[in-house]
Short mmCIF file of N, CA and C in Angstrom, two decimals:
data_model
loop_
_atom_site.label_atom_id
_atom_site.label_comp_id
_atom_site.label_asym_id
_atom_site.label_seq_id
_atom_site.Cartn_x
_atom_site.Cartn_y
_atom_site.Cartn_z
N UNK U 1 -2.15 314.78 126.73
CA UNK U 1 -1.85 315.35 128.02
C UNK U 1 -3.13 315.79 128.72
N UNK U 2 -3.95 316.05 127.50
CA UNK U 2 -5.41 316.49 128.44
C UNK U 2 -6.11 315.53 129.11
N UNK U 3 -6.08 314.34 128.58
CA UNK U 3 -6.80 313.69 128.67
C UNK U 3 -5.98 312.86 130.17
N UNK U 4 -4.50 312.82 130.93
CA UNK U 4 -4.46 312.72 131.72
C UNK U 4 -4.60 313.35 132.94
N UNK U 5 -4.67 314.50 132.53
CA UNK U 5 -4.93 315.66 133.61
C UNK U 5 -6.31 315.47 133.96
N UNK U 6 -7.26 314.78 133.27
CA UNK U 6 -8.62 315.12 133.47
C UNK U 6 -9.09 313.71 134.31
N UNK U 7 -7.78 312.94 133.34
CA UNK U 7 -8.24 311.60 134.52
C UNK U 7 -7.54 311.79 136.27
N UNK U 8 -6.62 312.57 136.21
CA UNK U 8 -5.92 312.52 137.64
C UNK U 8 -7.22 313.54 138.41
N UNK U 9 -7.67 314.48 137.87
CA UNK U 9 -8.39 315.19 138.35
C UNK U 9 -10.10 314.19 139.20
N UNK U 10 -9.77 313.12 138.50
CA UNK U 10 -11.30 312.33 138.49
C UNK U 10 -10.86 311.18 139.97
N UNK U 11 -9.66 310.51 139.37
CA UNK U 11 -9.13 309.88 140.68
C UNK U 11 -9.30 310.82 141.88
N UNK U 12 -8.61 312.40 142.01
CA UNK U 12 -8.56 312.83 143.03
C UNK U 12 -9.94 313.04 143.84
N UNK U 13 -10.85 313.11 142.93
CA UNK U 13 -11.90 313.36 143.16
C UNK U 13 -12.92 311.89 144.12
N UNK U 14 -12.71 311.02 143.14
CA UNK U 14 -12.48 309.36 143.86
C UNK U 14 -12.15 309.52 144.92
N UNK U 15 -10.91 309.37 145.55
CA UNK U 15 -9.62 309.74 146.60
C UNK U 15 -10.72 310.24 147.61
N UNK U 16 -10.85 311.67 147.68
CA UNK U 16 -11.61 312.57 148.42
C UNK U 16 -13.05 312.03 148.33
N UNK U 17 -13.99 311.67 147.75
CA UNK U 17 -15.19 311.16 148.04
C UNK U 17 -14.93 309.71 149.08
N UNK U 18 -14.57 308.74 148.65
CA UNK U 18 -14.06 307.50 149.82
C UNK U 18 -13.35 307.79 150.93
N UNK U 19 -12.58 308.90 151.25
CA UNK U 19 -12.54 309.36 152.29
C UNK U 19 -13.18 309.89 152.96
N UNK U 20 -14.09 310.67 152.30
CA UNK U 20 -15.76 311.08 153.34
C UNK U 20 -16.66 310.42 153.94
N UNK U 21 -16.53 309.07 152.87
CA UNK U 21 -17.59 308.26 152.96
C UNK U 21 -16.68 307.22 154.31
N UNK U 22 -15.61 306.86 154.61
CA UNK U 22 -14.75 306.38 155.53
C UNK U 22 -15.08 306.71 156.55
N UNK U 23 -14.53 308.63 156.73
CA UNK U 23 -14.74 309.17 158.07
C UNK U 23 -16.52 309.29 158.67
N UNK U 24 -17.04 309.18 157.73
CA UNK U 24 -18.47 309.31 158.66
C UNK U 24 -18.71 307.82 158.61
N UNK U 25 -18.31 306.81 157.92
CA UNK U 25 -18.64 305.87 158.65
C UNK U 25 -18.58 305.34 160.05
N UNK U 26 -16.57 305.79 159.99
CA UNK U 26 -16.12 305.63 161.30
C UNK U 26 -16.85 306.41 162.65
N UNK U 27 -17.22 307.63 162.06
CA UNK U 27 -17.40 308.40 163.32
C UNK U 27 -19.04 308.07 163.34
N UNK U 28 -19.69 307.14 162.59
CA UNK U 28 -21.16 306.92 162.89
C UNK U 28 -20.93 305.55 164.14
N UNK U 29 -19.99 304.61 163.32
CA UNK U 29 -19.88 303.35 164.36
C UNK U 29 -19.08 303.90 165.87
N UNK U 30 -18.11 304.92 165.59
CA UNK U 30 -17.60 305.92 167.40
C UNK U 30 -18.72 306.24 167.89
N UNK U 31 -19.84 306.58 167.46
CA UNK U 31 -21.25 307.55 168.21
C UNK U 31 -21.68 306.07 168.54
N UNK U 32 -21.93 304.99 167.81
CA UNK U 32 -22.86 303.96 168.46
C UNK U 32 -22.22 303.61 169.52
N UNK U 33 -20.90 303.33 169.69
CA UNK U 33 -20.28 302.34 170.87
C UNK U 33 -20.36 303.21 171.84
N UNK U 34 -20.25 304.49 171.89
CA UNK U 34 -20.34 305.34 172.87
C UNK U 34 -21.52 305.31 172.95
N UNK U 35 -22.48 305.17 172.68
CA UNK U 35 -23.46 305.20 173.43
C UNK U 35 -23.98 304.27 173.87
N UNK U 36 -23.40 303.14 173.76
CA UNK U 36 -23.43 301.69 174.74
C UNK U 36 -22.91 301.84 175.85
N UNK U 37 -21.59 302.84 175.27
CA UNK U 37 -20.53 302.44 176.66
C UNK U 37 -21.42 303.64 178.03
N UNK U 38 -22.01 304.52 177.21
CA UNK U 38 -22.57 305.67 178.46
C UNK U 38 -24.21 305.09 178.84
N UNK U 39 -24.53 304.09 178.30
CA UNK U 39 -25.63 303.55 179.15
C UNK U 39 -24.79 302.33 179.79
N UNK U 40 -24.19 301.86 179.82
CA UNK U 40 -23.74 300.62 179.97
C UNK U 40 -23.15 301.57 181.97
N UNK U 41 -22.63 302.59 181.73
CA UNK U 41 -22.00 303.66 182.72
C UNK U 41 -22.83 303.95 183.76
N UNK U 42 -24.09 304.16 182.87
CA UNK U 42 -25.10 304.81 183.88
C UNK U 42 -26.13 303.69 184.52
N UNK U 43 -25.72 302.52 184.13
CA UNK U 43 -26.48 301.80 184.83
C UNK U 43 -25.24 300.88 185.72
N UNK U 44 -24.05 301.23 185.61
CA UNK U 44 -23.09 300.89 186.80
C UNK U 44 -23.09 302.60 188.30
N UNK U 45 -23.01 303.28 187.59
CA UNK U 45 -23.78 304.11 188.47
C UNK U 45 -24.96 304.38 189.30
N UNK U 46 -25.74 303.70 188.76
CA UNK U 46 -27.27 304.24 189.45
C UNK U 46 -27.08 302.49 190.15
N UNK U 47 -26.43 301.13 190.07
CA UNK U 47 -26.28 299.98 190.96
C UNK U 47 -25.52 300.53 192.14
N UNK U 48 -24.34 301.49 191.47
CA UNK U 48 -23.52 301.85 192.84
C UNK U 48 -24.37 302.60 193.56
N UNK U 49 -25.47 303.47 193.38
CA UNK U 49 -25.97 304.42 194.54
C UNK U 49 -26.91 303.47 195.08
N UNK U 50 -27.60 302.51 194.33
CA UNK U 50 -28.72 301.51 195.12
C UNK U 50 -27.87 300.46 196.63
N UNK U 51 -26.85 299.59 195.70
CA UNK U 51 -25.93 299.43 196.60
C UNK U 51 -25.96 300.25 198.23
N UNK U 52 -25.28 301.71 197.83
CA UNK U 52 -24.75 302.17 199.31
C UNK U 52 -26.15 302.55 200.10
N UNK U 53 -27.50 303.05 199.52
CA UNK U 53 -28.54 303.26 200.01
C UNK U 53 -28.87 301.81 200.99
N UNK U 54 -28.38 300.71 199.83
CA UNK U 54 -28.95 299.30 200.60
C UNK U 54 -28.02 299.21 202.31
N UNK U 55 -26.64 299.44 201.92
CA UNK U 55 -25.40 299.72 202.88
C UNK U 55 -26.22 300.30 204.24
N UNK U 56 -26.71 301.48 203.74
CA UNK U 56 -27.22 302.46 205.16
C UNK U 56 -28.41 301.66 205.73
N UNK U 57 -29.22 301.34 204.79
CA UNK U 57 -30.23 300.71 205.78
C UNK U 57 -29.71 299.65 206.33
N UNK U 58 -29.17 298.64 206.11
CA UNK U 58 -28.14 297.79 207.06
C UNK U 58 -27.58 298.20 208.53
N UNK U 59 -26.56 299.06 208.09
CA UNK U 59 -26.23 300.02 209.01
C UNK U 59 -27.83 300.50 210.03
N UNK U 60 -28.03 301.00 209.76
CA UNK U 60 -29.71 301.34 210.36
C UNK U 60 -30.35 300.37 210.77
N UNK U 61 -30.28 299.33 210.16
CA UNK U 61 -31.17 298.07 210.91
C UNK U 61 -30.32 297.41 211.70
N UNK U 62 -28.75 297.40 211.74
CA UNK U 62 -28.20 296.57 212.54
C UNK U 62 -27.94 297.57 214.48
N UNK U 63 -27.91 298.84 214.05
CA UNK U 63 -28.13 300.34 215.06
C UNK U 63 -29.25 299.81 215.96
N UNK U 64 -30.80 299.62 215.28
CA UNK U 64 -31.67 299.77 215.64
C UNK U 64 -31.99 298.43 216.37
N UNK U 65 -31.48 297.26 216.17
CA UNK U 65 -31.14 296.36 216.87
C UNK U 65 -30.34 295.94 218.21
N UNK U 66 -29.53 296.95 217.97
CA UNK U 66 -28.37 296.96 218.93
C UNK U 66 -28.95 297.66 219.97
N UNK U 67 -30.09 298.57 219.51
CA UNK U 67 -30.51 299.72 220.74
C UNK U 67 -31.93 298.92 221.43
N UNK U 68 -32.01 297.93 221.23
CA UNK U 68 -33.34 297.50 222.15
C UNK U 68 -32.47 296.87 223.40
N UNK U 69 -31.36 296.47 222.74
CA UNK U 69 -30.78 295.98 224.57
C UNK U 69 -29.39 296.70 225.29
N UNK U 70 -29.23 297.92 224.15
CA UNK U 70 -28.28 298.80 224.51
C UNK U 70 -28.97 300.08 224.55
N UNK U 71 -28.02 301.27 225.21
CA UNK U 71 -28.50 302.57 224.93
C UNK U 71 -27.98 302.97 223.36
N UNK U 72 -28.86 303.92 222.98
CA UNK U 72 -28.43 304.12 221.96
C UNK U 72 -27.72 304.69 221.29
N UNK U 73 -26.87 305.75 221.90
CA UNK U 73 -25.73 305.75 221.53
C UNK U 73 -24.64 304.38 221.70
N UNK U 74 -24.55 303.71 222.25
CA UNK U 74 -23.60 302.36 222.05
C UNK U 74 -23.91 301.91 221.18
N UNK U 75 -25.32 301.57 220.79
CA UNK U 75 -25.55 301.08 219.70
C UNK U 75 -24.65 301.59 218.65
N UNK U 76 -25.16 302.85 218.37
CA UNK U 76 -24.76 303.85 217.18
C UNK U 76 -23.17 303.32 217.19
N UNK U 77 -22.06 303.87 218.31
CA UNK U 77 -20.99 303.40 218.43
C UNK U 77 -20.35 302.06 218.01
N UNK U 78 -20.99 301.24 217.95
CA UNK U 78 -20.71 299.56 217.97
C UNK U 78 -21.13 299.78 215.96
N UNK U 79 -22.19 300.16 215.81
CA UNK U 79 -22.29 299.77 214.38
C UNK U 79 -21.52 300.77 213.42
N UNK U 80 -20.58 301.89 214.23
CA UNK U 80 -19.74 302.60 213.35
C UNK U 80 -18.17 301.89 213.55
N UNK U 81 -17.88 301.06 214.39
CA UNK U 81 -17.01 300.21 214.49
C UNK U 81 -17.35 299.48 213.40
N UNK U 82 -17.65 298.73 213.30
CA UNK U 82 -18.00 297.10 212.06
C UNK U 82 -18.04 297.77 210.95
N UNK U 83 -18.49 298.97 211.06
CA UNK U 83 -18.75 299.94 209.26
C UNK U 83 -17.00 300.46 208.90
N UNK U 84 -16.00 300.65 210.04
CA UNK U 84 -14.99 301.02 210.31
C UNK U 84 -14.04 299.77 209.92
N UNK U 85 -14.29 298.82 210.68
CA UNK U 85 -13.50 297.56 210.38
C UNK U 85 -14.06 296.74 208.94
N UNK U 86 -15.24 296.85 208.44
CA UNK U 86 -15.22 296.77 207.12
C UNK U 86 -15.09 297.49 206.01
N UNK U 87 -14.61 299.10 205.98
CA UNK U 87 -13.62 299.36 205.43
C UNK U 87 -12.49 298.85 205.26
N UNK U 88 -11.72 298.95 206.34
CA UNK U 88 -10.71 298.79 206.56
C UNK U 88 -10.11 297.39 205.72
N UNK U 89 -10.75 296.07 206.10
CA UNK U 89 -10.70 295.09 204.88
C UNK U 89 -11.29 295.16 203.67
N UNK U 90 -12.14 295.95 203.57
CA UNK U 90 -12.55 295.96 201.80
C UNK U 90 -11.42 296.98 201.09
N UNK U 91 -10.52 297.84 201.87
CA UNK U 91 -9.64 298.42 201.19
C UNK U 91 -8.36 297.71 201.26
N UNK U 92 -7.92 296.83 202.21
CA UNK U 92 -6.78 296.16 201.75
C UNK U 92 -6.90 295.29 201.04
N UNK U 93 -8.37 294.48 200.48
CA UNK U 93 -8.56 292.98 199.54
C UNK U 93 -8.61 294.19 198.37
N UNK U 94 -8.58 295.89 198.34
CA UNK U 94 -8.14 296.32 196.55
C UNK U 94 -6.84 296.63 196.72
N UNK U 95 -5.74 296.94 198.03
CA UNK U 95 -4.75 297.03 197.71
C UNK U 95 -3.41 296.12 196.45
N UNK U 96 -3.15 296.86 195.75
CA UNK U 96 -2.37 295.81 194.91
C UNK U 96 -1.11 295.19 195.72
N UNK U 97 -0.88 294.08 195.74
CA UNK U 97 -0.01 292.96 195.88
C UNK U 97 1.05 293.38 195.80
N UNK U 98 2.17 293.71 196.50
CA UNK U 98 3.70 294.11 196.66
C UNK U 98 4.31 293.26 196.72
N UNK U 99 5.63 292.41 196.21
CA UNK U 99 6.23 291.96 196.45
C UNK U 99 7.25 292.34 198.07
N UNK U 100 7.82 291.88 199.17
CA UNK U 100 8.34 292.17 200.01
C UNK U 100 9.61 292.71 199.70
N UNK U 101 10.42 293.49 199.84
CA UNK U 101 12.03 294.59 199.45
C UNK U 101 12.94 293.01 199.33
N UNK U 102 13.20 292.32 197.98
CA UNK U 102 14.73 291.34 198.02
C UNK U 102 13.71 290.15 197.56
N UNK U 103 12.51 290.47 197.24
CA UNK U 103 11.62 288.92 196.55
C UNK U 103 12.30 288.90 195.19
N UNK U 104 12.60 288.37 194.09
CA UNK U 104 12.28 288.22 192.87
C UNK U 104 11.38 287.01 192.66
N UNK U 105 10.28 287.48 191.89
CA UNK U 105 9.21 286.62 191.21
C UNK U 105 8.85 285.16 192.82
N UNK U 106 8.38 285.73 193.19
CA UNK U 106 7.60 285.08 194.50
C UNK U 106 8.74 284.13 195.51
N UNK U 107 10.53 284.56 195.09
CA UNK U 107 10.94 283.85 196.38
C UNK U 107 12.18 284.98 195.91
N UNK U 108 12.93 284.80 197.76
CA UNK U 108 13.69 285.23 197.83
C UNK U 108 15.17 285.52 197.08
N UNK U 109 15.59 286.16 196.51
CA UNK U 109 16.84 286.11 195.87
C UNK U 109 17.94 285.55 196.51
N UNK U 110 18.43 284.43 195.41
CA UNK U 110 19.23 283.57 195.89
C UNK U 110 18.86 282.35 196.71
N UNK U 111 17.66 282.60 197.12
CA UNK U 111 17.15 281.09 197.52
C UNK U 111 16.67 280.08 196.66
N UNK U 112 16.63 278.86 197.24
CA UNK U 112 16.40 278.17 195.97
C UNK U 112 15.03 277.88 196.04
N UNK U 113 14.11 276.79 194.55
CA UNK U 113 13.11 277.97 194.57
C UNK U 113 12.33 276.53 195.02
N UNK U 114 10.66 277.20 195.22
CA UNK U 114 9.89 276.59 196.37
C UNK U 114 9.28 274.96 195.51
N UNK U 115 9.29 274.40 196.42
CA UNK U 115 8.99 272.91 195.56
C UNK U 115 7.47 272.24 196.23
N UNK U 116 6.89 273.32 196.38
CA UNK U 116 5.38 273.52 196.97
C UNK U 116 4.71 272.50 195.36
N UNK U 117 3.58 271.94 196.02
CA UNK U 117 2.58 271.44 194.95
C UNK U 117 1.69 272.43 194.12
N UNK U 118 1.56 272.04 193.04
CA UNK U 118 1.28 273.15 192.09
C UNK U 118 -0.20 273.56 192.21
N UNK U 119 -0.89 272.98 193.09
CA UNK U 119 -1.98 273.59 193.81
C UNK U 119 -1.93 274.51 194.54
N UNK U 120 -0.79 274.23 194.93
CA UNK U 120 -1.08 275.37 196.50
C UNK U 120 -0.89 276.75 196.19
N UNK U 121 -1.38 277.63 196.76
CA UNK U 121 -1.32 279.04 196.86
C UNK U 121 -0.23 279.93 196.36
N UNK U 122 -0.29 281.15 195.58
CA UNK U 122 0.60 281.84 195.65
C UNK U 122 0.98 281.42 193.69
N UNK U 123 1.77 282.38 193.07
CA UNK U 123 2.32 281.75 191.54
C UNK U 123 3.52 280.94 191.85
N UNK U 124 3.98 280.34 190.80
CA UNK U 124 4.19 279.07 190.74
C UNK U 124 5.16 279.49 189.26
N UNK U 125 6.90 279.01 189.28
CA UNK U 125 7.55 279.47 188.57
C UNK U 125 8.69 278.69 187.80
N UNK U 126 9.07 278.36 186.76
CA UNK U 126 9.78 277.33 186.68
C UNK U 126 11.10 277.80 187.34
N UNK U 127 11.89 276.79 188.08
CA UNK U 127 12.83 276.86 188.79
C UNK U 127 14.34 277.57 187.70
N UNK U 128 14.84 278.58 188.60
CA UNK U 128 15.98 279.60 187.86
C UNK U 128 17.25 278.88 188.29
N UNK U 129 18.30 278.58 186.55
CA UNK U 129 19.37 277.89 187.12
C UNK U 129 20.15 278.68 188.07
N UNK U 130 21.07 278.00 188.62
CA UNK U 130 22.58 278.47 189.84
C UNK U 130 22.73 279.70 188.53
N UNK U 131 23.13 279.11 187.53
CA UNK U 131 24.11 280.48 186.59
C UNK U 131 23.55 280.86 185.44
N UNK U 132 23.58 281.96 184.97
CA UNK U 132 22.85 282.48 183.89
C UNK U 132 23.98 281.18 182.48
N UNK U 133 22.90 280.86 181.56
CA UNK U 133 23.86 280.37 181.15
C UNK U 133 25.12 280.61 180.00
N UNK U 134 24.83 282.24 180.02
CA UNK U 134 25.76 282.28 179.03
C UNK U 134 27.29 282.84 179.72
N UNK U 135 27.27 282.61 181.39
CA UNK U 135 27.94 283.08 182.02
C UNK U 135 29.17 282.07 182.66
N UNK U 136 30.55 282.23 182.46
CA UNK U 136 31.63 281.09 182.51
C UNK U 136 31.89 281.58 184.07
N UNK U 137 31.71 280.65 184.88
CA UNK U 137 32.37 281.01 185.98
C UNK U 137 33.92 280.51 185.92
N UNK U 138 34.59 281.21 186.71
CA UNK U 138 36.49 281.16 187.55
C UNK U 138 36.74 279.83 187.60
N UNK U 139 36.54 279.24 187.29
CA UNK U 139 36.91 278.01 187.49
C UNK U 139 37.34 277.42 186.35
N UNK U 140 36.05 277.83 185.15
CA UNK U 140 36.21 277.43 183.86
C UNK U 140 36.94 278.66 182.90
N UNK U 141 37.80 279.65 184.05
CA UNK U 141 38.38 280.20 182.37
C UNK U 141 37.85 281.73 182.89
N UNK U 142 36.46 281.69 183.19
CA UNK U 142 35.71 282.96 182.91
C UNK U 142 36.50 284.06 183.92
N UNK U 143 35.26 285.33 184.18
CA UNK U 143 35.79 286.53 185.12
C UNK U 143 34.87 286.42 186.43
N UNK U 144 35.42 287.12 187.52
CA UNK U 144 34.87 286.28 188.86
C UNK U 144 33.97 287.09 188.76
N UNK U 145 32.87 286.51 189.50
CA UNK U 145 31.32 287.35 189.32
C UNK U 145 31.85 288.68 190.46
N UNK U 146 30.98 289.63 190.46
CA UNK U 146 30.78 290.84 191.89
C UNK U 146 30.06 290.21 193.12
N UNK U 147 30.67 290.48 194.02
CA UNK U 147 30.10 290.09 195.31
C UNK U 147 29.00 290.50 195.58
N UNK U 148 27.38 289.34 195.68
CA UNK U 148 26.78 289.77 195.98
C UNK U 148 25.57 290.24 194.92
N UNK U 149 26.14 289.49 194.08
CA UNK U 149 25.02 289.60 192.40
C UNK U 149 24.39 288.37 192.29
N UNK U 150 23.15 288.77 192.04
CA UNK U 150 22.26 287.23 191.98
C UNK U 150 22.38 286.58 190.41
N UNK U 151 22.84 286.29 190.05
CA UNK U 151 23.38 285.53 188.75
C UNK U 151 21.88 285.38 188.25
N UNK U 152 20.97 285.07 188.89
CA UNK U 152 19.55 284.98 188.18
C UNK U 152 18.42 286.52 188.19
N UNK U 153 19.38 287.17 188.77
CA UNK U 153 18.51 289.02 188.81
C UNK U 153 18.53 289.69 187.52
N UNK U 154 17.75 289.63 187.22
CA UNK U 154 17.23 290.56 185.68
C UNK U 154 17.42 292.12 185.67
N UNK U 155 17.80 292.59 187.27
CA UNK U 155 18.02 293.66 187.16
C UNK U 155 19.33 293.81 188.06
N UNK U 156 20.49 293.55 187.96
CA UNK U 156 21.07 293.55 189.03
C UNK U 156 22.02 294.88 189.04
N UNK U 157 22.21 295.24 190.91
CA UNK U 157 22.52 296.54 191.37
C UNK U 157 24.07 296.42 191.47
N UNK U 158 24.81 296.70 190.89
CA UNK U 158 26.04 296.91 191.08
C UNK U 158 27.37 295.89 190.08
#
């Protein structure tokens, strides 16, 4: 009996040493990646401030242009327009993509679906049958659908 007690005592001891040796491994390889990921950070930071510095002098050189054959306030005016209207599109090309209220998956519910070339613009979906198929329509036996249910809606209201 002694002699297992002394071995469980030795395993536990095992047990608890490879677990030390685990966690500081792990938390040596967590310290390296983090510190990739916080230079990797700070040099997307210090591009973003070069960037907008580059932005203003633009702004400034396109002002200072405008004012040799304008006054300069118009100038100023005219190049806070274009700084205005290019907002304005650089924030709707990050707006995310909405489907329109009654689309499912890029066409209208219940329409049938688009037979566009698989080049062209927009996703591209394999065509959804008339009837779900595990669904018997009135004719064959089954129960009459609800008025107004898209037999192909994955989520349907009522």
């Amino acid at each position: 009996m002694e002699r297992i007690d002394r071995m469980e005592h030795l395993d536990r001891h095992l047990v608890d040493e490879l677990a030390q040796v685990a966690r500081e491994t792990i938390r040596e390889e967590l310290r390296e990646q983090t510190r990739k990921q916080r230079r990797t950070a700070m040099l997307y930071a210090a591009s973003g401030a070069l960037a907008l510095y580059a932005g203003a002098a633009v702004a400034v050189a396109l002002c200072l242009a405008l004012g040799l054959g304008l006054p300069h306030w118009a100038a100023a005016l005219i190049t806070a327009a274009v700084l205005g209207v290019a907002a304005y599109l650089t924030r709707n090309a990050a707006k995310p993509r909405t489907a329109p209220r009654g689309e499912v998956h890029g066409r209208l519910a219940g329409s049938a679906p688009s037979s566009a070339p698989a080049g062209s613009p927009g996703p591209q979906y394999p065509p959804m049958p008339p009837v779900a198929p595990d669904v018997r329509l009135p004719e064959q036996g089954g129960a009459p659908r609800a008025r107004g249910v898209d037999p192909g809606d994955p989520h349907p209201r009522g």
